[in-house]
PDB file of C-alpha atoms in Angstrom:
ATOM      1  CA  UNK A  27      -4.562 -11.356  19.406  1.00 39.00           C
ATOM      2  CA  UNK A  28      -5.702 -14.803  17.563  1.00 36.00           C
ATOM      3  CA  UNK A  29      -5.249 -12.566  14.495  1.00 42.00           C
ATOM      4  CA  UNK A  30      -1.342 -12.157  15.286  1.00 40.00           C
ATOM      5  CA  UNK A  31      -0.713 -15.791  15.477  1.00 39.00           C
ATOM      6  CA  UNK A  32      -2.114 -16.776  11.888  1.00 50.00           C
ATOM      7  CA  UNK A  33      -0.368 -14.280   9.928  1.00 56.00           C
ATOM      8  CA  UNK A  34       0.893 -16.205   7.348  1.00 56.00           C
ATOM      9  CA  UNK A  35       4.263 -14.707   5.920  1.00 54.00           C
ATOM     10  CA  UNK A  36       5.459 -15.703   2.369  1.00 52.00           C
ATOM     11  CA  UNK A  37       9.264 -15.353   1.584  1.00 52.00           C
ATOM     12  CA  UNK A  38      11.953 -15.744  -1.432  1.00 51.00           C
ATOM     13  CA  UNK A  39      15.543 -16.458  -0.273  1.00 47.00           C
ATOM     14  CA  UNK A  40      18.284 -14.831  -1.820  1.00 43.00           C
ATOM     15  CA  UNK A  41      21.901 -16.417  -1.430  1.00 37.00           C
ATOM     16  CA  UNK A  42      23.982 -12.364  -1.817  1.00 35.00           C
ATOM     17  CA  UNK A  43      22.968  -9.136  -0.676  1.00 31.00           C
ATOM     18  CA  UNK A  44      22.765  -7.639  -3.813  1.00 33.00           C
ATOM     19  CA  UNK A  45      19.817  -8.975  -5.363  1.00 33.00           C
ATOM     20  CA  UNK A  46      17.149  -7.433  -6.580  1.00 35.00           C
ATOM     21  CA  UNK A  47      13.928  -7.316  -4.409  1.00 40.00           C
ATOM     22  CA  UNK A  48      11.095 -10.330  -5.987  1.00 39.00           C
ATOM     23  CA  UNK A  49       8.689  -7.658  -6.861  1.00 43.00           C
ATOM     24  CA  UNK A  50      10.998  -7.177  -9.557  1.00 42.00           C
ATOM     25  CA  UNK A  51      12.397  -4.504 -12.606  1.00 41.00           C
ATOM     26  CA  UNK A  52       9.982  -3.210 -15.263  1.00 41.00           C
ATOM     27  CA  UNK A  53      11.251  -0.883 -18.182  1.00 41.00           C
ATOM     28  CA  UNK A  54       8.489   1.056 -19.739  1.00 41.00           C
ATOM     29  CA  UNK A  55       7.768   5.076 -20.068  1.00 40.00           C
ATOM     30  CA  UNK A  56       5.165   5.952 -22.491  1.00 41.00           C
ATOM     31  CA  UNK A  57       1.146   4.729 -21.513  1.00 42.00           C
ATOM     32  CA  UNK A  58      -1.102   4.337 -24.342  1.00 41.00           C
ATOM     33  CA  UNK A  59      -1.331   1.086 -26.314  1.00 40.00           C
ATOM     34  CA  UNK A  60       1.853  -0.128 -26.557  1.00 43.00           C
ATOM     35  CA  UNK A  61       4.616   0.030 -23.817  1.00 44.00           C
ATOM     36  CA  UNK A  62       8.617   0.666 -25.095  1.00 44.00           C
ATOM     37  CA  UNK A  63      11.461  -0.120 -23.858  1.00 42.00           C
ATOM     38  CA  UNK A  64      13.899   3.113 -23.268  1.00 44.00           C
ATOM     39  CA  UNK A  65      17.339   3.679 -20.998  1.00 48.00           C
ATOM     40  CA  UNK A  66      16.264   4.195 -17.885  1.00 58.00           C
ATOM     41  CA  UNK A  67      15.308   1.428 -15.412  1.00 72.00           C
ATOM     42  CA  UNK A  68      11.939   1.468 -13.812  1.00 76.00           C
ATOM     43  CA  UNK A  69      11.270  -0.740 -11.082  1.00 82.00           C
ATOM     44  CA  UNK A  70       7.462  -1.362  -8.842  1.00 85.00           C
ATOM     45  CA  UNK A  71       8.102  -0.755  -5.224  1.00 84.00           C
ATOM     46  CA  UNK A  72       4.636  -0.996  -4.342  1.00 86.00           C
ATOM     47  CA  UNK A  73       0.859  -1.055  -5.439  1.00 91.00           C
ATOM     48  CA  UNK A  74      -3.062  -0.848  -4.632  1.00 92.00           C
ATOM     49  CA  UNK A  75      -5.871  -2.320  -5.906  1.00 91.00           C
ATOM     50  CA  UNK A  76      -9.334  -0.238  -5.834  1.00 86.00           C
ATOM     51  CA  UNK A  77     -12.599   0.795  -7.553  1.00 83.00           C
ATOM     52  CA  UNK A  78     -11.873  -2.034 -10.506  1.00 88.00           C
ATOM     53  CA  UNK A  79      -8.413  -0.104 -11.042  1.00 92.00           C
ATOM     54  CA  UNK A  80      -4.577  -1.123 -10.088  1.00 93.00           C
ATOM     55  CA  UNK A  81      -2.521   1.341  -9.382  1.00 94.00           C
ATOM     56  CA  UNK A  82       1.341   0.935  -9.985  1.00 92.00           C
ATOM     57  CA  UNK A  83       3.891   3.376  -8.086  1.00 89.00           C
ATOM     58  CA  UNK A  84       7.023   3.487 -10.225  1.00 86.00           C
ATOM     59  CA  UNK A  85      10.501   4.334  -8.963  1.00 82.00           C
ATOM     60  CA  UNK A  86      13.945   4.734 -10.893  1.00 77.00           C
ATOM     61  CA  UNK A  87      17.417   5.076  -9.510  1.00 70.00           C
ATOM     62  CA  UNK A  88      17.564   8.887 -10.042  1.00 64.00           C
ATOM     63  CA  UNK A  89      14.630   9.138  -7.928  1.00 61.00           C
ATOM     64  CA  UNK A  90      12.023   9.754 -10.474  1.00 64.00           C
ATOM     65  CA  UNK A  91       8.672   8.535  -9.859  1.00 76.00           C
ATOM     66  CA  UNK A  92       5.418   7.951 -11.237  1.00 85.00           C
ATOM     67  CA  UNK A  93       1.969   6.442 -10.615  1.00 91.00           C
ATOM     68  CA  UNK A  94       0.318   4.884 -13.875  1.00 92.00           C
ATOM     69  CA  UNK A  95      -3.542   2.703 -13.241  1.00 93.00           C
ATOM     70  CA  UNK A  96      -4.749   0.082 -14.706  1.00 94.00           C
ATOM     71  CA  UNK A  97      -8.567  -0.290 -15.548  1.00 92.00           C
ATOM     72  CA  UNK A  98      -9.103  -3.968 -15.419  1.00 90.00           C
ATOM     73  CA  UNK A  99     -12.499  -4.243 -17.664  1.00 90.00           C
ATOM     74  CA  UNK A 100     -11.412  -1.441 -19.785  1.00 90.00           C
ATOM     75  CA  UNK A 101      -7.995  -2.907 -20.586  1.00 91.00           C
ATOM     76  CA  UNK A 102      -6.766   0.553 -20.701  1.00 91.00           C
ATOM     77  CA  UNK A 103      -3.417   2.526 -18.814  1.00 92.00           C
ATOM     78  CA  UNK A 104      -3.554   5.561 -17.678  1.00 91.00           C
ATOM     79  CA  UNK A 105      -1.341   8.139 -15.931  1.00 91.00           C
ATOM     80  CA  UNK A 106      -2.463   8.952 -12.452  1.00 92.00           C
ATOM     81  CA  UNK A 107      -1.610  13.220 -11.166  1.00 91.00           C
ATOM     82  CA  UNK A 108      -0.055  12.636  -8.265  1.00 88.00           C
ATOM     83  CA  UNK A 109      -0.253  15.364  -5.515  1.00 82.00           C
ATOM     84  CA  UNK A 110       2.987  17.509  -5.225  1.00 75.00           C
ATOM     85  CA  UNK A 111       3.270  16.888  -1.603  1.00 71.00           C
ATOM     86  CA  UNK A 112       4.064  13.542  -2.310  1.00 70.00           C
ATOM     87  CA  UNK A 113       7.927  13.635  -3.236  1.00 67.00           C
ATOM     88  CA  UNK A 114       8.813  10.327  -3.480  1.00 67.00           C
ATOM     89  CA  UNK A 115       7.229   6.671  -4.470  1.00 70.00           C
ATOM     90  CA  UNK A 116       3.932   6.759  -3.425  1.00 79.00           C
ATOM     91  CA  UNK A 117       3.606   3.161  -2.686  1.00 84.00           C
ATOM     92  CA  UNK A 118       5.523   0.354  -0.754  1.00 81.00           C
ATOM     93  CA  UNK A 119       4.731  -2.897  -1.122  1.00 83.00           C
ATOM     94  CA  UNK A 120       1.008  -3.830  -1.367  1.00 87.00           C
ATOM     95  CA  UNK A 121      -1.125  -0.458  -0.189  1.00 91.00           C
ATOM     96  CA  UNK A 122      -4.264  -0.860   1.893  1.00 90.00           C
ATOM     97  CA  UNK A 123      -7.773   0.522   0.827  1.00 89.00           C
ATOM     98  CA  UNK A 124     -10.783   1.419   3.209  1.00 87.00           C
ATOM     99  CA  UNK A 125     -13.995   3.142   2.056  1.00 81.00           C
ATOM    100  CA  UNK A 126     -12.572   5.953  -0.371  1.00 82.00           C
ATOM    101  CA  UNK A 127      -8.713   6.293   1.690  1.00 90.00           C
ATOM    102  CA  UNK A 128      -5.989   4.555   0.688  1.00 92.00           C
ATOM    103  CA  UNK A 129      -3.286   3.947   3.312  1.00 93.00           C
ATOM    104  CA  UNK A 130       0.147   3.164   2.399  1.00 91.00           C
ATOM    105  CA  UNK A 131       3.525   2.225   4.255  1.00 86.00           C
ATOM    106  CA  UNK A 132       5.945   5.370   4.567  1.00 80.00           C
ATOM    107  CA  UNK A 133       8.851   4.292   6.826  1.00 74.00           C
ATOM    108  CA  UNK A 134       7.370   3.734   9.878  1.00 78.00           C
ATOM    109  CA  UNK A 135       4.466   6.003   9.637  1.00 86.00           C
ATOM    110  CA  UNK A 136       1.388   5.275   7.202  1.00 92.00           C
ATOM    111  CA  UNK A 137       0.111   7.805   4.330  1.00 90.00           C
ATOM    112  CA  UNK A 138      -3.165   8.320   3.618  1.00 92.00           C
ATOM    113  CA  UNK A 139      -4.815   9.088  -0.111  1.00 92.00           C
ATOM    114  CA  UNK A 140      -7.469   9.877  -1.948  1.00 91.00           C
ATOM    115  CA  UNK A 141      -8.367   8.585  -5.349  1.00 90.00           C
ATOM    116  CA  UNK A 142     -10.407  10.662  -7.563  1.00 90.00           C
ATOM    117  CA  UNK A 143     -11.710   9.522 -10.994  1.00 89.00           C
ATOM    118  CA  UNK A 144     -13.164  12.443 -13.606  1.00 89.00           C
ATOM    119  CA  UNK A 145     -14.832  10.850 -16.316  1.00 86.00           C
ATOM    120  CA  UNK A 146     -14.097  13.320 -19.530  1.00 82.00           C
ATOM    121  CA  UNK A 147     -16.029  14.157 -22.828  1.00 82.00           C
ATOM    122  CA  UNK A 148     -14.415  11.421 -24.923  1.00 83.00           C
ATOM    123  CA  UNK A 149     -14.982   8.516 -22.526  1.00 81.00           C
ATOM    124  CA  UNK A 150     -11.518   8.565 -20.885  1.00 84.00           C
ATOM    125  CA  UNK A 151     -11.208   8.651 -17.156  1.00 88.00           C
ATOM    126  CA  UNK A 152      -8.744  10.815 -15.316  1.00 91.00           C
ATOM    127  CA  UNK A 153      -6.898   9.861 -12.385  1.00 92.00           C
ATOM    128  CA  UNK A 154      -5.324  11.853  -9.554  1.00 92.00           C
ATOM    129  CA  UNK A 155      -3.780  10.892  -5.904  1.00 91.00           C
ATOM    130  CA  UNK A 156      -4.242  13.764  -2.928  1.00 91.00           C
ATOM    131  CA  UNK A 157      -2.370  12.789   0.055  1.00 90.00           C
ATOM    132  CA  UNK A 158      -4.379  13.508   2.891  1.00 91.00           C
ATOM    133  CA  UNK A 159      -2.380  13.382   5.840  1.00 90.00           C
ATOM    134  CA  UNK A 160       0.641  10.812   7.157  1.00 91.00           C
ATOM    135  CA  UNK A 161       0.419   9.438  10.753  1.00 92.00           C
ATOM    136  CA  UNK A 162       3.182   8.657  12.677  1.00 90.00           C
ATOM    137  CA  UNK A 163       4.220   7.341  16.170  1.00 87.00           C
ATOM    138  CA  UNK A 164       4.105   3.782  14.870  1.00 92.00           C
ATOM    139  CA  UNK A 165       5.740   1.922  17.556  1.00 93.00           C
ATOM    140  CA  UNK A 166       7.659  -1.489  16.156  1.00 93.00           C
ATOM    141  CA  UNK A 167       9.790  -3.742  18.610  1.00 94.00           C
ATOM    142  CA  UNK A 168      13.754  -3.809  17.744  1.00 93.00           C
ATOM    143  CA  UNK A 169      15.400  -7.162  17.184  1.00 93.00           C
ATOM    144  CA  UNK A 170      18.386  -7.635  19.612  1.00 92.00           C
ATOM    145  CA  UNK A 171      20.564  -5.722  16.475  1.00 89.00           C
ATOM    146  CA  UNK A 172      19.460  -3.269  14.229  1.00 89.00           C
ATOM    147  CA  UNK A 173      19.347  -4.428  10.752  1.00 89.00           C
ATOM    148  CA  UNK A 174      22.203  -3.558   8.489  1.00 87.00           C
ATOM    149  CA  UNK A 175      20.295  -3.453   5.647  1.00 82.00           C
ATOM    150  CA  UNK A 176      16.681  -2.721   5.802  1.00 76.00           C
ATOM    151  CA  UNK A 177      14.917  -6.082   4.056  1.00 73.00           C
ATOM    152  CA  UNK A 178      11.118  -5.227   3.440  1.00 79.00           C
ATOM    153  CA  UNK A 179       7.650  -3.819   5.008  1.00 85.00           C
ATOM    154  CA  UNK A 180       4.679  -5.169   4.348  1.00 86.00           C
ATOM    155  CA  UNK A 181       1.146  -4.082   5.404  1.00 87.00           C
ATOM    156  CA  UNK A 182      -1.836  -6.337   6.018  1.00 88.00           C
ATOM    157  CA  UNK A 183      -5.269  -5.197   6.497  1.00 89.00           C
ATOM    158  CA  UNK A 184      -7.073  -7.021   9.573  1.00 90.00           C
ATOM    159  CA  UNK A 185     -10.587  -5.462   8.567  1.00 86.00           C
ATOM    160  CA  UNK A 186     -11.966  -2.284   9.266  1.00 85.00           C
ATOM    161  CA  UNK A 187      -9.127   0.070  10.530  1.00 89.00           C
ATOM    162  CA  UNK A 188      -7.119  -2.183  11.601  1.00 92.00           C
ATOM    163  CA  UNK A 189      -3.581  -3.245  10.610  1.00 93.00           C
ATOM    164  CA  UNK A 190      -0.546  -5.086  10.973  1.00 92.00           C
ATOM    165  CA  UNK A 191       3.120  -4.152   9.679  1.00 92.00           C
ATOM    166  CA  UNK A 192       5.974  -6.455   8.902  1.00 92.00           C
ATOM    167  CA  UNK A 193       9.141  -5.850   8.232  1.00 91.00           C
ATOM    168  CA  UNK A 194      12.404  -7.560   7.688  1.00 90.00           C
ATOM    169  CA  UNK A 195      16.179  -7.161   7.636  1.00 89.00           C
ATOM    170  CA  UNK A 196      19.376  -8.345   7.186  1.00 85.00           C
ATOM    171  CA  UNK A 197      23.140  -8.726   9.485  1.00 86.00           C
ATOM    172  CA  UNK A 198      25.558 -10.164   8.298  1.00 84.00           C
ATOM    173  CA  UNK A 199      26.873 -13.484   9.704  1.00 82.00           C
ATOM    174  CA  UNK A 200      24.477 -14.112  11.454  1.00 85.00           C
ATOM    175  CA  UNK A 201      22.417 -17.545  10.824  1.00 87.00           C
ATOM    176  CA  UNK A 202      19.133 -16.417  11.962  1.00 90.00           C
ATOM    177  CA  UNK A 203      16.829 -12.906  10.004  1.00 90.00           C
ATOM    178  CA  UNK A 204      14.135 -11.194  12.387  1.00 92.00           C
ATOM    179  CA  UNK A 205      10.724 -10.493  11.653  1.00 92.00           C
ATOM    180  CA  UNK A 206       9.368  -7.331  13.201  1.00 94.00           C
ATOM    181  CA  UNK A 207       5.666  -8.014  13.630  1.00 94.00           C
ATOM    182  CA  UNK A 208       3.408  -5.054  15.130  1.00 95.00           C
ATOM    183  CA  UNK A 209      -0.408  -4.667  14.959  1.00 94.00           C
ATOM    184  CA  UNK A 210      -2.063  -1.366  15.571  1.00 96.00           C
ATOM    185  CA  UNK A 211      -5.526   1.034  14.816  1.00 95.00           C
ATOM    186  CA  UNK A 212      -6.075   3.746  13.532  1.00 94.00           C
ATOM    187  CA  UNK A 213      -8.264   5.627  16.213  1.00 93.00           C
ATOM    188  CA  UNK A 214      -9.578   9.144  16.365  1.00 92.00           C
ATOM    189  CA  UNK A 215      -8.088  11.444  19.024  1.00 87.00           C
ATOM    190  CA  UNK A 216      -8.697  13.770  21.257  1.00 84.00           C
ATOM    191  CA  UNK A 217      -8.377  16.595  18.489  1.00 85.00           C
ATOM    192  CA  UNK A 218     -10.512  14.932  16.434  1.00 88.00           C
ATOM    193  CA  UNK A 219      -7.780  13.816  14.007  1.00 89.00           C
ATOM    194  CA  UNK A 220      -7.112  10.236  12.994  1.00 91.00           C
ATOM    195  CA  UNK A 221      -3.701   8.648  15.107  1.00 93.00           C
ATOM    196  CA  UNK A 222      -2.148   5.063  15.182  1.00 94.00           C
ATOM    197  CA  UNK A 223      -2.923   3.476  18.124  1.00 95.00           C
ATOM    198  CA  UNK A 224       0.128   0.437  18.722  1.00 95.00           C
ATOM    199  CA  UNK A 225      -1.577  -2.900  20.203  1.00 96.00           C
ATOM    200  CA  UNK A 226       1.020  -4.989  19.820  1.00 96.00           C
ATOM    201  CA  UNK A 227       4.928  -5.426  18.539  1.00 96.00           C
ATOM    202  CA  UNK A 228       7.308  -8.346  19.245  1.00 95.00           C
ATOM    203  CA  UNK A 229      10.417  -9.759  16.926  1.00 96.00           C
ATOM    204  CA  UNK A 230      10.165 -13.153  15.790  1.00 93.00           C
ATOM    205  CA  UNK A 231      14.083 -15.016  14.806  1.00 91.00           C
ATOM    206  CA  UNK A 232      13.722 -17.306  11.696  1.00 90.00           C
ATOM    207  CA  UNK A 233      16.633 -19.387  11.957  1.00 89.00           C
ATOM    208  CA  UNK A 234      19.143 -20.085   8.829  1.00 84.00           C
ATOM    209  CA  UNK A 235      20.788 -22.876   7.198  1.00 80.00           C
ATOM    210  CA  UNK A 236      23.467 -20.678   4.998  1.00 77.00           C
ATOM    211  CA  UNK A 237      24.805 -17.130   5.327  1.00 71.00           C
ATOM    212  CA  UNK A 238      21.687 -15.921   2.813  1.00 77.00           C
ATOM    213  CA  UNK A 239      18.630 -14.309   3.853  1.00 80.00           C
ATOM    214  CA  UNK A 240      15.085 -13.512   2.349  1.00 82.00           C
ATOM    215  CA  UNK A 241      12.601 -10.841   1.169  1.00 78.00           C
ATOM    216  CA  UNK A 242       8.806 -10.696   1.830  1.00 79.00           C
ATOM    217  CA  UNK A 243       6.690 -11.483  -0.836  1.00 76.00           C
ATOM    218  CA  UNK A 244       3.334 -11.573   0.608  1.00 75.00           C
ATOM    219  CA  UNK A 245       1.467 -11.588   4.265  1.00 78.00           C
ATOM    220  CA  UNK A 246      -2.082 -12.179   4.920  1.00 73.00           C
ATOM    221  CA  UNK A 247      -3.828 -13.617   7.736  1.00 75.00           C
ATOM    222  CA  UNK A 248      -6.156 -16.001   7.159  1.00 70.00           C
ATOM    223  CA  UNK A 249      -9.321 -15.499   9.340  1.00 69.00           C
ATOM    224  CA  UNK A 250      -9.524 -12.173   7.440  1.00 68.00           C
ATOM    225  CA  UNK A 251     -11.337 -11.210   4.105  1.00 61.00           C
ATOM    226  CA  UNK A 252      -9.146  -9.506   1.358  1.00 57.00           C
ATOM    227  CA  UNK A 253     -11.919  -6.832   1.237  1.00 56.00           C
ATOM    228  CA  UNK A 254     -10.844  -4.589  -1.986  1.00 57.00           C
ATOM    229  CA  UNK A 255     -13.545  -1.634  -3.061  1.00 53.00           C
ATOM    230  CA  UNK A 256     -15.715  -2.751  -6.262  1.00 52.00           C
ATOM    231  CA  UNK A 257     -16.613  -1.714  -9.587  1.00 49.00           C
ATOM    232  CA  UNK A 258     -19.861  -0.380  -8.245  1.00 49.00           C
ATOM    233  CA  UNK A 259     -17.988   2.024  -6.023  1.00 47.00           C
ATOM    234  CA  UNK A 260     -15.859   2.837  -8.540  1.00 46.00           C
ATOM    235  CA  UNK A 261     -19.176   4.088 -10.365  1.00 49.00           C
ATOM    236  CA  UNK A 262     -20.248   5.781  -7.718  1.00 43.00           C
ATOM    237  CA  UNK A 263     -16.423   7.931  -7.247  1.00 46.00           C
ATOM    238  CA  UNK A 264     -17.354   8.832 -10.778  1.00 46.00           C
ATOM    239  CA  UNK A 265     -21.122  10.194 -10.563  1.00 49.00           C
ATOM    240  CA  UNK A 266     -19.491  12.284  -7.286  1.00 49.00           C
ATOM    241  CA  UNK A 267     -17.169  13.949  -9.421  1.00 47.00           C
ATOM    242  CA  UNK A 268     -19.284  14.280 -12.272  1.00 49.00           C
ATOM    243  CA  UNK A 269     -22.579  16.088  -9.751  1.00 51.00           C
ATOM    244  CA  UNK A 270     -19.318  18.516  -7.816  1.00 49.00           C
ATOM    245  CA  UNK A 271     -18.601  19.641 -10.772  1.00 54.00           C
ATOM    246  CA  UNK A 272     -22.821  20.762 -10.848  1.00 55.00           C
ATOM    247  CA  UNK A 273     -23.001  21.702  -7.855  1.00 56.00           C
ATOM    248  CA  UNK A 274     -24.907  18.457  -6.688  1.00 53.00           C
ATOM    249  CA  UNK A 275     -24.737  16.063  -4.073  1.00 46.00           C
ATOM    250  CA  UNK A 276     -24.040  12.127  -4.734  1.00 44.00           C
ATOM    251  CA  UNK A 277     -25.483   9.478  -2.449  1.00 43.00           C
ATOM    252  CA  UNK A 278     -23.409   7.440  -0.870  1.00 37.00           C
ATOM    253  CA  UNK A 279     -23.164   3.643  -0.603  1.00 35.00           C
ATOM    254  CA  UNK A 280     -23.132   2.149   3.095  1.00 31.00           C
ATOM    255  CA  UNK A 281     -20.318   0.046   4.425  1.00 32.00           C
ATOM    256  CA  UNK A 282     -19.072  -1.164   7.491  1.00 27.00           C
ATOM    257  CA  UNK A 283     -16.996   1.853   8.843  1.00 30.00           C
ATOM    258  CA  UNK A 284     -14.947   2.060  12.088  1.00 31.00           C
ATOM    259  CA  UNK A 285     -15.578   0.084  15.021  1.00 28.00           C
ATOM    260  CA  UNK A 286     -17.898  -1.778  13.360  1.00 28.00           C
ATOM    261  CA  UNK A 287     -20.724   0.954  12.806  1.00 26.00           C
ATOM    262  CA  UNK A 288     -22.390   0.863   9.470  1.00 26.00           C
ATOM    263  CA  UNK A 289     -22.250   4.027   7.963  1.00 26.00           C
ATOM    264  CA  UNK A 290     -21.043   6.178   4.893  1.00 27.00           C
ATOM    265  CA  UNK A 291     -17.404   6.526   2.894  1.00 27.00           C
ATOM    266  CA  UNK A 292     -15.245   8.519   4.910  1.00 25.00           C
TER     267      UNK A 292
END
């Protein structure tokens, strides 16, 4: 696929194993106006941008977790109620957003949520994640040895539903890192229910200078629009809410959907 060969991958190098991944430590807890600093570490292990909003996924050492969002024109944090299926952090590096679903890396299956936004009586909006389902079967080529220590995945949106995954790792002694690169769909089987559907995988060697090795920090390819949902769709998410609660139904705005059919939010 002409899409495979100009993925562009973006790396930092770190010289011991220990370091810290780029995407880096935060220490925060409360959300209103301010933002303190308390005992606990916080760090981001992933995101997604949608509907004028950026949602962080937060992660400590003791396995606590959060999601807070960000409403860009508002300037305002907020804490997002996450779904108690979800037991661990929600994102993984960046998080991928079609129509109303969110999909995000878990391992080496993909998650898929739902954002809802309930505008309440003083002008505040309220945000909650629903996981929908999690496909699996995700088939990505092994390099010639399996990774000591697991590096990074990221996920990279190739339009419509389809995707590609990358993911790194690290051996010891050696002087070259692999790059897992695998594209895939996501298709609707036989049962009617949404599955991954592998194109392609193959492991690329990146050879080294020095015993160090690298995290990703960013993939894209380029032939492909960074397609994020906009503030008018965010609207829209909000009159839906607002006309269920009524009893109503909302219109909804067209897009490109599946296969390249125009049609409504899925």
């Amino acid at each position: 696929m002409t899409r495979f060969t100009m993925l562009q991958v973006h790396a930092t190098f770190h010289h011991h194993l220990w370091s810290l991944p780029s995407r880096g430590m935060i220490l925060i807890r409360t959300f209103g106006s301010r933002f303190h600093f308390v005992r606990s570490i916080m760090y981001i292990p992933g995101y997604a941008v949608c509907h004028g909003v950026i949602l962080f996924s937060l992660a400590s050492w003791n396995t606590n977790f959060g999601v807070v969002a960000f409403h860009i024109s508002r300037n305002q944090w907020n804490r997002v109620e996450v779904d108690t299926a979800v037991n661990y952090a929600i994102f993984i590096g960046r998080a991928v957003v079609v129509g109303t679903t969110i999909y995000a890396l878990c391992g080496n299956c993909v998650r898929a949520l739902s954002l809802s936004m309930q505008k309440g009586d003083d002008g505040g909006i309220a945000y909650s994640l629903r996981q929908l389902f999690i496909l699996e079967d995700l088939e990505i080529a092994r390099p010639p040895l399996p990774f000591e220590v697991h590096g990074d995945d990221y996920f990279v949106h190739l339009g419509k539903r389809d995707f590609c995954h990358v993911k790194t790792g690290y051996n010891a002694g050696l002087m070259v890192q692999y790059i897992c690169i695998t594209t895939f769909q996501i298709v609707v089987g036989e049962a009617g229910r949404d599955m991954i559907k592998t194109i392609h995988s193959t492991v690329h060697s990146v050879e080294m200078e020095s015993p160090q090795w690298f995290y990703l920090v960013s993939c894209f390819a380029r032939d492909c629009g960074d397609y994020e949902p906009t503030g008018d769709e965010s609207n829209w998410i909000l009159q839906k809410e607002a006309k269920q609660e009524n009893g109503e139904t909302a219109d909804r705005p067209h897009e490109i959907g599946s296969y390249g059919r125009v049609g409504t939010f899925y």
